[in-house]
């Protein structure tokens, strides 16, 4: 590889990593407009393994808006990111696949015990598929594979 190709690959890795970080921040902050803007046209997400839904970014964004009201404190971490680049229409580097682990501590709404500790924690692995667009890298697919969860005995009554 030439030095120029190596630099382009590094820049793409940084750009893909930035999309994944923006995804985590958007979900934790409840910024559903930004969440939807991270997806390419036709992009989809699948949260079924975590008790959620599968659908296009707008549909899943609406579901997240409603379901995350139960958890006003969220701070999930996406770690161990493995990025692999692929090709689209024979142009190397137009797709990326990221496999990354996550841990997601959350706090239920209405817990006024004075503690800020999470009372629900889950973890698992994400599979992100990205595509290069004219606007930059965008999510084509997000699949959540929850592996475990732990909830305290002090769960609120579900509506």
mmCIF file of C-alpha atoms in Angstrom:
data_model
loop_
_atom_site.group_PDB
_atom_site.id
_atom_site.type_symbol
_atom_site.label_atom_id
_atom_site.label_comp_id
_atom_site.label_asym_id
_atom_site.label_seq_id
_atom_site.Cartn_x
_atom_site.Cartn_y
_atom_site.Cartn_z
ATOM 1 C CA UNK A 1 0.000 0.000 0.000
ATOM 2 C CA UNK A 2 1.094 3.496 -0.641
ATOM 3 C CA UNK A 3 1.286 6.105 2.080
ATOM 4 C CA UNK A 4 -1.705 7.899 0.518
ATOM 5 C CA UNK A 5 -3.881 4.761 0.720
ATOM 6 C CA UNK A 6 -2.832 4.212 4.332
ATOM 7 C CA UNK A 7 -3.789 7.796 5.235
ATOM 8 C CA UNK A 8 -7.199 7.422 3.553
ATOM 9 C CA UNK A 9 -7.826 4.209 5.493
ATOM 10 C CA UNK A 10 -6.895 5.892 8.783
ATOM 11 C CA UNK A 11 -9.174 8.813 7.987
ATOM 12 C CA UNK A 12 -12.030 6.417 7.168
ATOM 13 C CA UNK A 13 -11.468 4.509 10.417
ATOM 14 C CA UNK A 14 -11.668 7.765 12.363
ATOM 15 C CA UNK A 15 -14.814 8.839 10.505
ATOM 16 C CA UNK A 16 -16.533 5.480 11.084
ATOM 17 C CA UNK A 17 -15.529 5.559 14.746
ATOM 18 C CA UNK A 18 -17.032 9.057 15.018
ATOM 19 C CA UNK A 19 -20.388 7.789 13.678
ATOM 20 C CA UNK A 20 -20.416 5.039 16.318
ATOM 21 C CA UNK A 21 -19.618 7.572 19.070
ATOM 22 C CA UNK A 22 -22.322 9.935 17.777
ATOM 23 C CA UNK A 23 -24.762 7.020 17.863
ATOM 24 C CA UNK A 24 -23.993 6.346 21.552
ATOM 25 C CA UNK A 25 -24.271 10.029 22.502
ATOM 26 C CA UNK A 26 -27.533 10.493 20.579
ATOM 27 C CA UNK A 27 -29.146 7.501 22.318
ATOM 28 C CA UNK A 28 -27.871 8.513 25.767
ATOM 29 C CA UNK A 29 -28.951 12.141 25.323
ATOM 30 C CA UNK A 30 -32.286 11.253 23.728
ATOM 31 C CA UNK A 31 -31.385 13.241 20.603
ATOM 32 C CA UNK A 32 -33.603 11.302 18.222
ATOM 33 C CA UNK A 33 -33.209 13.779 15.361
ATOM 34 C CA UNK A 34 -29.453 13.210 15.392
ATOM 35 C CA UNK A 35 -30.052 9.467 15.803
ATOM 36 C CA UNK A 36 -32.138 9.344 12.628
ATOM 37 C CA UNK A 37 -29.657 11.583 10.784
ATOM 38 C CA UNK A 38 -26.892 9.026 11.343
ATOM 39 C CA UNK A 39 -28.680 6.558 9.064
ATOM 40 C CA UNK A 40 -28.409 6.334 5.293
ATOM 41 C CA UNK A 41 -31.684 6.381 3.357
ATOM 42 C CA UNK A 42 -33.359 3.027 3.967
ATOM 43 C CA UNK A 43 -31.215 2.388 7.061
ATOM 44 C CA UNK A 44 -32.618 -0.022 9.625
ATOM 45 C CA UNK A 45 -32.104 -1.016 13.254
ATOM 46 C CA UNK A 46 -32.922 -4.226 15.090
ATOM 47 C CA UNK A 47 -33.355 -4.117 18.881
ATOM 48 C CA UNK A 48 -35.411 -7.337 19.152
ATOM 49 C CA UNK A 49 -32.822 -9.224 21.212
ATOM 50 C CA UNK A 50 -33.163 -6.496 23.868
ATOM 51 C CA UNK A 51 -36.962 -6.623 23.880
ATOM 52 C CA UNK A 52 -37.397 -3.943 21.231
ATOM 53 C CA UNK A 53 -38.405 -3.721 17.613
ATOM 54 C CA UNK A 54 -36.856 -3.911 14.161
ATOM 55 C CA UNK A 55 -37.577 -1.319 11.504
ATOM 56 C CA UNK A 56 -36.404 1.736 9.620
ATOM 57 C CA UNK A 57 -34.578 4.512 11.463
ATOM 58 C CA UNK A 58 -37.702 6.673 11.874
ATOM 59 C CA UNK A 59 -39.807 3.821 13.243
ATOM 60 C CA UNK A 60 -37.109 2.666 15.652
ATOM 61 C CA UNK A 61 -36.357 6.270 16.641
ATOM 62 C CA UNK A 62 -40.026 6.686 17.609
ATOM 63 C CA UNK A 63 -39.927 3.477 19.645
ATOM 64 C CA UNK A 64 -36.727 4.614 21.403
ATOM 65 C CA UNK A 65 -38.309 8.000 22.180
ATOM 66 C CA UNK A 66 -41.136 6.281 24.041
ATOM 67 C CA UNK A 67 -39.218 3.447 25.684
ATOM 68 C CA UNK A 68 -36.289 5.539 26.920
ATOM 69 C CA UNK A 69 -38.672 7.722 28.956
ATOM 70 C CA UNK A 70 -38.435 4.882 31.520
ATOM 71 C CA UNK A 71 -34.699 5.563 31.827
ATOM 72 C CA UNK A 72 -33.835 9.266 32.148
ATOM 73 C CA UNK A 73 -30.247 8.342 33.089
ATOM 74 C CA UNK A 74 -28.417 6.392 30.385
ATOM 75 C CA UNK A 75 -24.733 6.139 29.673
ATOM 76 C CA UNK A 76 -23.876 3.263 27.437
ATOM 77 C CA UNK A 77 -20.340 2.584 26.420
ATOM 78 C CA UNK A 78 -19.370 1.030 23.104
ATOM 79 C CA UNK A 79 -15.963 -0.650 23.305
ATOM 80 C CA UNK A 80 -13.722 -3.209 21.576
ATOM 81 C CA UNK A 81 -14.590 -1.817 18.150
ATOM 82 C CA UNK A 82 -13.470 -3.964 15.233
ATOM 83 C CA UNK A 83 -13.761 -2.178 11.897
ATOM 84 C CA UNK A 84 -13.583 -3.963 8.549
ATOM 85 C CA UNK A 85 -13.920 -2.230 5.200
ATOM 86 C CA UNK A 86 -15.588 -3.765 2.178
ATOM 87 C CA UNK A 87 -16.562 -2.796 -1.315
ATOM 88 C CA UNK A 88 -19.676 -1.533 -3.025
ATOM 89 C CA UNK A 89 -19.896 -1.672 -6.796
ATOM 90 C CA UNK A 90 -16.228 -2.723 -6.987
ATOM 91 C CA UNK A 91 -14.974 0.415 -5.222
ATOM 92 C CA UNK A 92 -12.935 -0.638 -2.205
ATOM 93 C CA UNK A 93 -13.707 1.165 1.004
ATOM 94 C CA UNK A 94 -17.349 2.115 0.381
ATOM 95 C CA UNK A 95 -18.734 -0.094 3.151
ATOM 96 C CA UNK A 96 -17.708 -0.776 6.704
ATOM 97 C CA UNK A 97 -18.722 -3.357 9.267
ATOM 98 C CA UNK A 98 -18.137 -2.709 12.948
ATOM 99 C CA UNK A 99 -18.501 -5.287 15.664
ATOM 100 C CA UNK A 100 -18.409 -3.711 19.119
ATOM 101 C CA UNK A 101 -19.311 -4.695 22.654
ATOM 102 C CA UNK A 102 -21.470 -2.506 24.852
ATOM 103 C CA UNK A 103 -22.399 -2.066 28.478
ATOM 104 C CA UNK A 104 -25.418 0.062 29.249
ATOM 105 C CA UNK A 105 -26.098 1.269 32.817
ATOM 106 C CA UNK A 106 -29.443 3.039 33.229
ATOM 107 C CA UNK A 107 -31.585 4.419 36.049
ATOM 108 C CA UNK A 108 -35.336 4.006 36.192
ATOM 109 C CA UNK A 109 -37.492 7.133 36.219
ATOM 110 C CA UNK A 110 -38.965 8.085 39.565
ATOM 111 C CA UNK A 111 -36.273 6.683 41.817
ATOM 112 C CA UNK A 112 -35.710 9.419 44.392
ATOM 113 C CA UNK A 113 -33.643 7.404 46.846
ATOM 114 C CA UNK A 114 -30.831 9.945 46.676
ATOM 115 C CA UNK A 115 -28.621 7.476 44.832
ATOM 116 C CA UNK A 116 -27.560 8.062 41.270
ATOM 117 C CA UNK A 117 -26.381 4.474 40.818
ATOM 118 C CA UNK A 118 -27.918 2.551 37.938
ATOM 119 C CA UNK A 119 -30.602 0.048 38.773
ATOM 120 C CA UNK A 120 -30.654 -1.613 35.351
ATOM 121 C CA UNK A 121 -27.559 -2.701 33.436
ATOM 122 C CA UNK A 122 -27.308 -4.716 30.241
ATOM 123 C CA UNK A 123 -24.545 -5.686 27.887
ATOM 124 C CA UNK A 124 -23.959 -7.333 24.583
ATOM 125 C CA UNK A 125 -22.615 -6.752 21.113
ATOM 126 C CA UNK A 126 -23.513 -4.397 18.292
ATOM 127 C CA UNK A 127 -23.162 -5.172 14.608
ATOM 128 C CA UNK A 128 -23.034 -1.924 12.641
ATOM 129 C CA UNK A 129 -23.057 -1.793 8.847
ATOM 130 C CA UNK A 130 -22.100 1.547 7.302
ATOM 131 C CA UNK A 131 -21.973 2.941 3.808
ATOM 132 C CA UNK A 132 -20.070 5.905 2.405
ATOM 133 C CA UNK A 133 -22.487 8.590 1.147
ATOM 134 C CA UNK A 134 -22.028 12.085 -0.231
ATOM 135 C CA UNK A 135 -22.711 13.342 3.311
ATOM 136 C CA UNK A 136 -20.063 11.019 4.788
ATOM 137 C CA UNK A 137 -20.331 7.653 6.495
ATOM 138 C CA UNK A 138 -23.882 6.659 7.494
ATOM 139 C CA UNK A 139 -25.440 3.664 9.191
ATOM 140 C CA UNK A 140 -27.087 1.170 6.900
ATOM 141 C CA UNK A 141 -27.941 -1.262 9.696
ATOM 142 C CA UNK A 142 -27.620 -1.570 13.469
ATOM 143 C CA UNK A 143 -28.245 -4.929 15.132
ATOM 144 C CA UNK A 144 -28.219 -5.206 18.918
ATOM 145 C CA UNK A 145 -27.385 -8.611 20.368
ATOM 146 C CA UNK A 146 -28.049 -8.370 24.080
ATOM 147 C CA UNK A 147 -26.124 -11.038 25.999
ATOM 148 C CA UNK A 148 -27.051 -10.241 29.598
ATOM 149 C CA UNK A 149 -28.994 -7.904 31.858
ATOM 150 C CA UNK A 150 -29.305 -7.196 35.548
ATOM 151 C CA UNK A 151 -32.081 -5.236 37.213
ATOM 152 C CA UNK A 152 -32.313 -4.271 40.862
ATOM 153 C CA UNK A 153 -35.227 -5.424 42.983
ATOM 154 C CA UNK A 154 -36.502 -1.817 43.026
ATOM 155 C CA UNK A 155 -38.049 -1.659 39.582
ATOM 156 C CA UNK A 156 -40.920 0.756 39.025
ATOM 157 C CA UNK A 157 -44.327 -0.458 37.969
ATOM 158 C CA UNK A 158 -44.577 -0.460 34.192
ATOM 159 C CA UNK A 159 -47.375 1.695 32.755
#
